[in-house]
Coordinates of N, CA, C and O and ligand atoms in Angstrom, one line a residue:
M711 N -40.6 41.6 38.1 CA -40.7 40.8 36.9 C -41.8 39.9 37.0 O -42.0 39.2 38.0
A712 N -42.6 39.8 35.9 CA -43.8 39.0 36.0 C -43.5 37.5 35.8 O -42.6 37.2 34.9
Q713 N -44.0 36.7 36.6 CA -43.8 35.2 36.4 C -44.9 34.7 35.5 O -46.0 35.2 35.4
D714 N -44.5 33.6 34.7 CA -45.5 32.9 33.9 C -46.5 32.2 34.8 O -46.1 31.6 35.8
R715 N -47.7 32.3 34.5 CA -48.7 31.6 35.2 C -48.6 30.1 34.8 O -48.3 29.8 33.6
P716 N -48.9 29.2 35.7 CA -48.9 27.8 35.3 C -49.8 27.5 34.1 O -50.9 28.0 34.0
G717 N -49.2 26.8 33.1 CA -50.0 26.5 31.9 C -50.0 27.6 30.8 O -50.5 27.4 29.7
E718 N -49.3 28.7 31.1 CA -49.2 29.8 30.2 C -47.8 30.2 29.9 O -46.9 30.0 30.8
V719 N -47.5 30.7 28.8 CA -46.1 31.2 28.4 C -46.2 32.6 28.0 O -47.0 33.0 27.2
S720 N -45.4 33.4 28.7 CA -45.4 34.9 28.4 C -44.8 35.1 27.1 O -44.1 34.3 26.5
R721 N -45.1 36.3 26.6 CA -44.5 36.7 25.3 C -43.0 36.7 25.3 O -42.3 36.2 24.4
K722 N -42.4 37.1 26.4 CA -41.0 37.2 26.6 C -40.4 35.8 26.5 O -39.4 35.5 25.9
T723 N -41.0 34.9 27.3 CA -40.5 33.5 27.3 C -40.6 32.8 25.9 O -39.7 32.2 25.4
F724 N -41.8 33.1 25.2 CA -42.0 32.6 23.9 C -40.9 33.1 22.9 O -40.4 32.3 22.1
L725 N -40.7 34.4 22.9 CA -39.7 35.0 22.0 C -38.3 34.4 22.3 O -37.5 34.2 21.4
G726 N -38.0 34.2 23.6 CA -36.7 33.6 24.0 C -36.6 32.2 23.4 O -35.5 31.8 22.9
I727 N -37.7 31.4 23.5 CA -37.6 30.0 22.9 C -37.4 30.1 21.4 O -36.6 29.4 20.8
V728 N -38.2 30.9 20.7 CA -38.1 31.0 19.3 C -36.7 31.5 18.8 O -36.1 30.9 17.9
T729 N -36.2 32.5 19.5 CA -34.9 33.1 19.2 C -33.8 32.0 19.4 O -32.9 31.8 18.5
G730 N -33.9 31.3 20.5 CA -32.9 30.2 20.8 C -33.0 29.1 19.7 O -32.0 28.6 19.3
G731 N -34.2 28.8 19.3 CA -34.4 27.8 18.2 C -33.7 28.2 16.9 O -33.1 27.4 16.3
I732 N -34.0 29.5 16.5 CA -33.4 30.0 15.3 C -31.9 30.0 15.3 O -31.2 29.6 14.4
V733 N -31.3 30.4 16.5 CA -29.9 30.5 16.6 C -29.3 29.1 16.5 O -28.3 28.8 15.9
A734 N -30.0 28.1 17.2 CA -29.5 26.7 17.2 C -29.5 26.2 15.7 O -28.6 25.5 15.3
A735 N -30.6 26.5 15.0 CA -30.7 26.0 13.6 C -29.6 26.5 12.7 O -29.0 25.8 11.9
I736 N -29.4 27.9 12.9 CA -28.3 28.5 12.1 C -27.0 27.9 12.4 O -26.2 27.6 11.5
G737 N -26.7 27.7 13.7 CA -25.5 27.1 14.1 C -25.3 25.7 13.6 O -24.2 25.3 13.1
A738 N -26.4 24.9 13.5 CA -26.3 23.6 13.0 C -26.0 23.6 11.5 O -25.1 22.8 11.0
V739 N -26.6 24.5 10.8 CA -26.4 24.5 9.3 C -25.0 25.0 9.0 O -24.2 24.4 8.2
V740 N -24.5 26.0 9.7 CA -23.1 26.5 9.5 C -22.1 25.5 9.9 O -21.1 25.2 9.2
G741 N -22.3 24.9 11.0 CA -21.4 23.8 11.5 C -21.3 22.7 10.6 O -20.2 22.2 10.2
A742 N -22.5 22.2 10.1 CA -22.5 21.0 9.2 C -21.8 21.4 7.9 O -21.0 20.6 7.3
T743 N -22.1 22.6 7.3 CA -21.4 23.0 6.1 C -19.9 23.1 6.2 O -19.2 22.6 5.4
G744 N -19.5 23.7 7.3 CA -18.0 23.8 7.6 C -17.4 22.5 7.7 O -16.3 22.2 7.2
L745 N -18.0 21.6 8.5 CA -17.4 20.3 8.7 C -17.3 19.5 7.3 O -16.3 18.9 7.1
A746 N -18.4 19.6 6.5 CA -18.3 18.9 5.2 C -17.2 19.5 4.3 O -16.5 18.8 3.6
Y747 N -17.1 20.8 4.4 CA -16.0 21.5 3.5 C -14.6 21.0 3.9 O -13.8 20.7 3.1
F748 N -14.4 21.0 5.2 CA -13.0 20.7 5.7 C -12.8 19.2 5.7 O -11.6 18.7 5.5
A749 N -13.8 18.4 5.9 CA -13.5 16.9 6.0 C -13.6 16.2 4.7 O -13.0 15.1 4.5
S750 N -14.3 16.8 3.7 CA -14.5 16.0 2.5 C -13.3 15.6 1.7 O -13.2 14.5 1.2
P751 N -12.2 16.4 1.7 CA -11.0 15.9 1.0 C -10.4 14.6 1.6 O -9.9 13.8 0.9
A752 N -10.5 14.5 2.9 CA -10.0 13.4 3.6 C -10.7 12.1 3.2 O -10.1 11.0 3.3
F753 N -11.9 12.2 2.8 CA -12.7 11.0 2.4 C -12.9 10.8 1.0 O -13.5 9.9 0.5
K754 N -12.3 11.7 0.2 CA -12.5 11.6 -1.3 C -11.7 10.4 -1.8 O -10.6 10.2 -1.4
S755 N -12.3 9.6 -2.6 CA -11.7 8.5 -3.1 C -10.8 8.8 -4.3 O -11.3 9.4 -5.3
E756 N -9.6 8.4 -4.3 CA -8.7 8.6 -5.4 C -9.1 7.9 -6.6 O -8.9 8.3 -7.7
S757 N -9.8 6.8 -6.4 CA -10.2 6.0 -7.6 C -11.2 6.6 -8.5 O -11.5 6.1 -9.5
E758 N -11.8 7.8 -8.0 CA -12.8 8.4 -8.8 C -12.3 9.3 -10.0 O -13.0 9.8 -10.8
D759 N -10.9 9.5 -9.9 CA -10.3 10.4 -10.9 C -9.9 9.7 -12.2 O -9.0 8.9 -12.2
W760 N -10.6 10.0 -13.3 CA -10.2 9.5 -14.6 C -9.3 10.5 -15.2 O -9.4 11.7 -15.0
V761 N -8.3 10.0 -15.9 CA -7.3 10.9 -16.5 C -7.4 10.8 -18.0 O -7.4 9.7 -18.6
D762 N -7.5 11.9 -18.7 CA -7.5 12.0 -20.2 C -6.1 11.8 -20.7 O -5.3 12.6 -20.4
I763 N -5.9 10.7 -21.4 CA -4.5 10.5 -21.9 C -4.4 10.7 -23.4 O -3.4 10.4 -24.0
G764 N -5.4 11.3 -24.0 CA -5.3 11.7 -25.4 C -6.3 11.0 -26.3 O -7.2 10.3 -25.8
P765 N -6.3 11.3 -27.6 CA -7.3 10.8 -28.5 C -7.1 9.3 -28.7 O -6.0 8.8 -28.8
A766 N -8.2 8.6 -28.7 CA -8.2 7.1 -28.8 C -7.6 6.8 -30.2 O -7.0 5.8 -30.4
S767 N -7.8 7.7 -31.2 CA -7.4 7.4 -32.6 C -5.8 7.4 -32.7 O -5.3 7.0 -33.7
A768 N -5.1 7.9 -31.6 CA -3.7 8.0 -31.7 C -3.1 6.6 -31.5 O -1.9 6.4 -31.7
I769 N -3.9 5.6 -31.0 CA -3.3 4.3 -30.7 C -3.5 3.5 -32.0 O -4.6 3.2 -32.4
K770 N -2.4 3.0 -32.6 CA -2.5 2.2 -33.8 C -3.0 0.8 -33.4 O -2.6 0.2 -32.4
H771 N -3.7 0.2 -34.3 CA -4.3 -1.1 -34.1 C -3.2 -2.1 -34.1 O -2.3 -2.2 -35.0
G772 N -3.1 -2.9 -33.0 CA -2.2 -4.0 -32.9 C -0.7 -3.6 -32.6 O 0.2 -4.4 -32.6
V773 N -0.6 -2.3 -32.3 CA 0.8 -1.8 -31.9 C 0.7 -1.2 -30.5 O 0.2 -0.1 -30.3
P774 N 1.2 -2.0 -29.5 CA 1.2 -1.4 -28.1 C 1.9 -0.1 -28.1 O 3.0 0.1 -28.7
T775 N 1.3 0.9 -27.5 CA 1.8 2.3 -27.5 C 2.0 2.8 -26.1 O 1.1 2.7 -25.3
K776 N 3.2 3.3 -25.8 CA 3.4 3.8 -24.5 C 2.9 5.3 -24.4 O 3.3 6.1 -25.3
V777 N 2.1 5.6 -23.5 CA 1.5 6.9 -23.4 C 1.9 7.5 -22.0 O 1.6 6.9 -21.0
D778 N 2.5 8.7 -22.1 CA 2.9 9.3 -20.8 C 1.8 10.3 -20.4 O 1.1 10.9 -21.3
F779 N 1.6 10.5 -19.2 CA 0.5 11.4 -18.7 C 0.9 11.9 -17.3 O 1.7 11.4 -16.6
T780 N 0.2 13.0 -16.9 CA 0.4 13.5 -15.6 C -0.9 13.1 -14.7 O -2.0 13.4 -15.1
Q781 N -0.6 12.5 -13.7 CA -1.6 12.1 -12.8 C -1.7 13.1 -11.6 O -0.7 13.4 -11.0
R782 N -2.9 13.6 -11.3 CA -3.1 14.5 -10.2 C -3.8 13.6 -9.1 O -4.9 13.2 -9.3
R783 N -3.1 13.5 -8.0 CA -3.6 12.6 -6.9 C -3.9 13.5 -5.7 O -3.0 14.3 -5.3
R784 N -5.0 13.3 -5.2 CA -5.4 14.1 -4.0 C -5.0 13.3 -2.7 O -5.3 12.1 -2.6
D785 N -4.2 14.0 -1.8 CA -3.9 13.4 -0.6 C -4.4 14.3 0.5 O -3.7 15.3 0.9
A786 N -5.6 14.0 1.0 CA -6.3 14.9 1.9 C -6.5 16.2 1.2 O -7.1 16.3 0.2
W787 N -5.8 17.3 1.7 CA -5.9 18.6 1.2 C -4.9 19.0 0.1 O -5.0 20.0 -0.5
D788 N -3.9 18.1 -0.1 CA -2.9 18.4 -1.0 C -3.2 17.7 -2.4 O -3.8 16.6 -2.4
V789 N -2.8 18.4 -3.5 CA -2.9 17.8 -4.8 C -1.5 17.5 -5.3 O -0.7 18.5 -5.4
I790 N -1.2 16.3 -5.5 CA 0.2 15.9 -5.9 C 0.2 15.5 -7.4 O -0.7 14.7 -7.8
E791 N 1.1 16.1 -8.2 CA 1.2 15.8 -9.6 C 2.3 14.8 -9.7 O 3.4 14.9 -9.1
Q792 N 2.0 13.8 -10.5 CA 3.0 12.7 -10.7 C 3.0 12.2 -12.1 O 1.9 12.0 -12.7
R793 N 4.2 12.2 -12.7 CA 4.3 11.7 -14.1 C 4.1 10.2 -14.1 O 4.7 9.5 -13.2
S794 N 3.4 9.6 -15.0 CA 3.2 8.2 -15.1 C 3.0 7.8 -16.6 O 3.1 8.7 -17.4
S795 N 2.8 6.6 -16.8 CA 2.7 6.1 -18.2 C 1.9 4.8 -18.2 O 1.7 4.2 -17.1
A796 N 1.4 4.5 -19.4 CA 0.7 3.2 -19.6 C 1.0 2.7 -21.0 O 1.3 3.5 -21.9
W797 N 1.0 1.4 -21.1 CA 1.1 0.7 -22.4 C -0.3 0.5 -22.8 O -1.0 -0.3 -22.2
V798 N -0.7 1.1 -23.9 CA -2.1 1.0 -24.4 C -2.2 0.1 -25.7 O -1.3 0.2 -26.6
V799 N -3.1 -0.8 -25.6 CA -3.2 -1.8 -26.7 C -4.7 -1.8 -27.2 O -5.6 -1.8 -26.4
T800 N -4.8 -1.9 -28.5 CA -6.2 -2.1 -29.1 C -6.0 -2.9 -30.4 O -5.0 -2.7 -31.1
S801 N -7.0 -3.8 -30.6 CA -6.9 -4.5 -31.9 C -7.9 -4.0 -32.9 O -7.8 -4.4 -34.1
N802 N -8.8 -3.2 -32.4 CA -9.9 -2.8 -33.3 C -10.3 -1.3 -33.2 O -11.2 -0.8 -33.9
G803 N -9.6 -0.5 -32.4 CA -9.9 0.9 -32.2 C -11.1 1.2 -31.4 O -11.4 2.3 -31.2
A804 N -11.7 0.1 -30.9 CA -12.9 0.3 -30.0 C -12.7 -0.2 -28.6 O -13.1 0.5 -27.6
D805 N -12.0 -1.3 -28.5 CA -11.7 -1.9 -27.2 C -10.3 -1.7 -26.9 O -9.4 -2.0 -27.7
F806 N -10.0 -1.1 -25.7 CA -8.6 -0.8 -25.3 C -8.2 -1.5 -24.0 O -9.1 -1.7 -23.1
T807 N -7.0 -1.8 -23.9 CA -6.4 -2.3 -22.7 C -5.2 -1.4 -22.3 O -4.5 -1.0 -23.2
A808 N -5.1 -1.0 -21.1 CA -4.0 -0.2 -20.7 C -3.2 -0.9 -19.5 O -3.8 -1.2 -18.5
F809 N -2.0 -1.1 -19.8 CA -1.2 -1.9 -18.8 C -0.3 -0.9 -17.9 O 0.2 0.1 -18.5
D810 N -0.2 -1.2 -16.7 CA 0.8 -0.5 -15.8 C 2.2 -0.8 -16.4 O 2.5 -1.9 -16.8
P811 N 3.0 0.3 -16.5 CA 4.3 0.1 -17.1 C 5.4 -0.7 -16.3 O 6.5 -0.8 -16.7
R812 N 5.0 -1.1 -15.1 CA 6.0 -1.8 -14.3 C 5.8 -3.3 -14.3 O 4.6 -3.8 -14.2
C813 N 6.8 -4.1 -14.4 CA 6.8 -5.5 -14.4 C 6.2 -6.0 -13.1 O 6.5 -5.4 -12.0
T814 N 5.5 -7.1 -13.2 CA 4.9 -7.6 -11.9 C 5.8 -8.5 -11.1 O 5.4 -9.0 -10.1
H815 N 7.1 -8.6 -11.6 CA 8.0 -9.3 -10.7 C 8.5 -8.3 -9.6 O 8.1 -8.4 -8.5
L816 N 9.4 -7.4 -10.0 CA 10.0 -6.5 -9.0 C 9.8 -5.0 -9.5 O 10.5 -4.2 -8.9
G817 N 9.0 -4.8 -10.4 CA 8.6 -3.4 -10.8 C 9.5 -2.7 -11.8 O 9.4 -1.5 -12.0
C818 N 10.4 -3.4 -12.5 CA 11.2 -2.8 -13.5 C 10.3 -2.4 -14.7 O 9.3 -3.0 -15.0
P819 N 10.7 -1.3 -15.4 CA 10.0 -0.9 -16.6 C 10.3 -1.9 -17.7 O 11.5 -2.2 -17.9
Y820 N 9.3 -2.3 -18.5 CA 9.5 -3.2 -19.6 C 9.3 -2.5 -20.9 O 8.9 -1.3 -20.9
R821 N 9.6 -3.1 -22.0 CA 9.4 -2.5 -23.3 C 8.8 -3.4 -24.3 O 8.8 -4.6 -24.0
W822 N 8.2 -2.9 -25.3 CA 7.6 -3.7 -26.4 C 8.6 -4.0 -27.4 O 9.3 -3.1 -27.9
D823 N 8.8 -5.3 -27.8 CA 9.6 -5.7 -28.8 C 8.8 -6.0 -30.1 O 8.0 -7.0 -30.1
A824 N 8.8 -5.2 -31.1 CA 7.9 -5.3 -32.2 C 8.2 -6.5 -33.0 O 7.3 -7.1 -33.6
D825 N 9.5 -7.0 -33.1 CA 9.8 -8.2 -33.9 C 9.3 -9.4 -33.2 O 8.7 -10.3 -33.8
K826 N 9.5 -9.5 -31.9 CA 9.0 -10.7 -31.2 C 7.5 -10.6 -30.8 O 6.9 -11.6 -30.4
K827 N 7.0 -9.4 -30.9 CA 5.6 -9.1 -30.5 C 5.4 -9.6 -29.0 O 4.4 -10.2 -28.7
E828 N 6.3 -9.1 -28.2 CA 6.2 -9.4 -26.7 C 6.8 -8.2 -25.9 O 7.6 -7.4 -26.4
F829 N 6.3 -8.1 -24.7 CA 6.8 -7.2 -23.8 C 8.0 -7.9 -23.1 O 7.8 -9.0 -22.5
L830 N 9.2 -7.2 -23.1 CA 10.4 -7.8 -22.5 C 10.8 -6.9 -21.3 O 10.9 -5.7 -21.4
C831 N 11.1 -7.6 -20.2 CA 11.6 -6.9 -19.0 C 13.1 -7.2 -18.9 O 13.5 -8.4 -18.9
P832 N 13.9 -6.2 -18.9 CA 15.4 -6.4 -18.9 C 16.0 -6.9 -17.6 O 17.1 -7.4 -17.6
C833 N 15.2 -6.8 -16.5 CA 15.9 -7.0 -15.2 C 16.1 -8.5 -15.0 O 17.2 -8.9 -14.6
H834 N 15.1 -9.4 -15.2 CA 15.3 -10.8 -14.9 C 14.7 -11.7 -16.0 O 14.4 -12.8 -15.8
G835 N 14.6 -11.1 -17.2 CA 14.1 -11.9 -18.3 C 12.6 -12.1 -18.4 O 12.2 -13.1 -19.0
G836 N 11.8 -11.4 -17.7 CA 10.4 -11.5 -17.8 C 9.8 -11.2 -19.2 O 10.3 -10.3 -19.8
V837 N 8.9 -12.1 -19.6 CA 8.3 -11.9 -20.9 C 6.8 -12.0 -20.8 O 6.3 -12.9 -20.2
F838 N 6.1 -11.0 -21.5 CA 4.6 -11.0 -21.5 C 4.2 -10.9 -22.9 O 4.8 -10.3 -23.7
N839 N 3.0 -11.5 -23.2 CA 2.5 -11.4 -24.5 C 1.6 -10.1 -24.6 O 1.5 -9.4 -23.7
E840 N 1.0 -9.9 -25.8 CA 0.3 -8.7 -26.0 C -0.9 -8.5 -25.1 O -1.4 -7.4 -24.9
Q841 N -1.4 -9.6 -24.6 CA -2.5 -9.6 -23.6 C -2.1 -9.4 -22.2 O -2.9 -9.4 -21.3
G842 N -0.7 -9.3 -22.0 CA -0.2 -9.1 -20.7 C 0.0 -10.4 -19.9 O 0.4 -10.3 -18.7
Q843 N -0.2 -11.5 -20.5 CA 0.0 -12.8 -19.9 C 1.5 -13.1 -19.8 O 2.3 -12.8 -20.7
V844 N 1.9 -13.8 -18.7 CA 3.4 -14.2 -18.6 C 3.7 -15.3 -19.6 O 3.0 -16.3 -19.6
V845 N 4.7 -15.1 -20.3 CA 5.2 -16.1 -21.3 C 6.4 -16.8 -20.8 O 6.6 -18.0 -21.0
A846 N 7.3 -16.0 -20.1 CA 8.5 -16.6 -19.6 C 9.1 -15.7 -18.4 O 8.7 -14.6 -18.3
G847 N 10.0 -16.4 -17.7 CA 10.6 -15.6 -16.6 C 9.9 -15.7 -15.3 O 8.9 -16.4 -15.1
P848 N 10.4 -14.9 -14.3 CA 9.9 -15.0 -12.9 C 8.6 -14.2 -12.6 O 8.1 -14.4 -11.4
P849 N 8.1 -13.4 -13.4 CA 6.9 -12.6 -13.0 C 5.8 -13.6 -12.5 O 5.4 -14.5 -13.2
P850 N 5.2 -13.3 -11.3 CA 4.3 -14.2 -10.7 C 2.9 -14.1 -11.2 O 2.0 -14.9 -11.0
R851 N 2.6 -13.0 -12.0 CA 1.2 -12.8 -12.5 C 1.3 -11.9 -13.7 O 2.3 -11.3 -14.0
P852 N 0.2 -11.8 -14.5 CA 0.1 -11.0 -15.7 C 0.3 -9.5 -15.3 O 0.3 -9.1 -14.1
L853 N 0.5 -8.7 -16.4 CA 0.7 -7.3 -16.2 C -0.6 -6.7 -15.5 O -1.7 -7.1 -15.8
D854 N -0.3 -5.8 -14.6 CA -1.5 -5.1 -14.0 C -2.1 -4.2 -15.0 O -1.5 -3.6 -15.9
R855 N -3.4 -4.0 -14.9 CA -4.2 -3.1 -15.9 C -4.8 -2.0 -15.2 O -5.2 -2.0 -14.0
Y856 N -4.9 -0.9 -15.9 CA -5.7 0.3 -15.5 C -7.1 0.0 -16.0 O -7.4 -0.7 -17.0
F857 N -8.1 0.7 -15.3 CA -9.4 0.8 -15.9 C -9.3 1.7 -17.1 O -8.6 2.7 -17.0
V858 N -10.0 1.5 -18.1 CA -9.9 2.3 -19.3 C -11.3 2.4 -20.0 O -12.1 1.5 -19.9
K859 N -11.6 3.6 -20.5 CA -12.8 3.8 -21.2 C -12.6 4.9 -22.3 O -11.6 5.7 -22.2
V860 N -13.5 5.0 -23.3 CA -13.4 6.0 -24.3 C -14.7 6.9 -24.2 O -15.8 6.4 -24.1
E861 N -14.5 8.2 -24.1 CA -15.6 9.1 -24.1 C -15.3 10.2 -25.1 O -14.3 10.9 -25.0
K862 N -16.2 10.4 -26.0 CA -16.1 11.5 -27.1 C -14.8 11.4 -27.8 O -14.1 12.4 -28.0
G863 N -14.3 10.2 -28.0 CA -13.1 10.0 -28.8 C -11.8 10.1 -28.0 O -10.7 10.0 -28.5
R864 N -12.0 10.4 -26.7 CA -10.8 10.6 -25.8 C -10.6 9.3 -24.9 O -11.6 8.7 -24.5
L865 N -9.4 9.0 -24.7 CA -9.1 7.8 -23.9 C -8.9 8.2 -22.5 O -8.1 9.1 -22.2
L866 N -9.6 7.6 -21.6 CA -9.5 7.9 -20.2 C -9.1 6.7 -19.4 O -9.6 5.6 -19.7
I867 N -8.2 6.9 -18.5 CA -7.8 5.8 -17.6 C -7.9 6.2 -16.2 O -7.8 7.4 -15.9
R868 N -8.1 5.2 -15.4 CA -8.1 5.5 -13.9 C -6.9 4.8 -13.3 O -6.8 3.6 -13.1
P869 N -5.9 5.6 -13.1 CA -4.6 5.1 -12.7 C -4.4 4.5 -11.4 O -3.6 3.6 -11.2
L870 N -5.1 4.9 -10.4 CA -4.8 4.4 -9.1 C -5.5 3.1 -8.7 O -5.3 2.6 -7.6
V871 N -6.4 2.6 -9.6 CA -7.0 1.4 -9.3 C -6.6 0.4 -10.4 O -6.9 0.6 -11.5
K872 N -5.8 -0.5 -10.0 CA -5.3 -1.5 -11.0 C -5.9 -2.8 -10.7 O -6.2 -3.1 -9.6
R873 N -6.0 -3.6 -11.7 CA -6.5 -5.0 -11.4 C -5.7 -5.9 -12.3 O -5.4 -5.6 -13.4
A874 N -5.5 -7.0 -11.8 CA -4.8 -8.0 -12.5 C -5.8 -8.8 -13.4 O -6.9 -9.0 -13.0
I875 N -5.3 -9.2 -14.6 CA -6.2 -10.0 -15.4 C -6.1 -11.5 -14.9 O -5.1 -11.9 -14.4
A876 N -7.2 -12.2 -15.1 CA -7.2 -13.6 -14.7 C -6.4 -14.5 -15.6 O -6.2 -14.2 -16.7
Ligands
FES316 S1 11.5 -7.1 -12.6 FE1 10.8 -7.9 -14.5 S2 11.5 -9.9 -14.5 FE2 12.2 -9.2 -12.6

């Protein structure tokens, strides 16, 4: 077997280096792609999922409307379907507010009283106005809100990120 002379690289050694480099590059690309495929669900943010809850025109002006929807939530590699709802309010058909349907005291479902024009919680007498502010009872903060937007006439909410109004 011929030895490489100092300062020179034989054809065999050169081809070995090139082949090894190509194999290493292919392995890196395949490994990175596979890692991204399997790991990405674990890092996917739930908050990126907007849910279409219907036409914005279905919400009457000045009449809080309870809208039911199915929320698909990703939990790593599983997709979990969960029924949920929101109280949607608009005064002009352009700006919408969507409230979480659970009272901020202990989580009871509340309802809209059209005569009193207030949200009433039956559990401990919590009362909220149309803007979700506490009017009476023990709730420690206003109703939680979903993020909401209108696209092409459809009402979209982002259910898993709620924020309290100030
Ligand atoms: S849970 Fe609504 S007032 Fe207590």
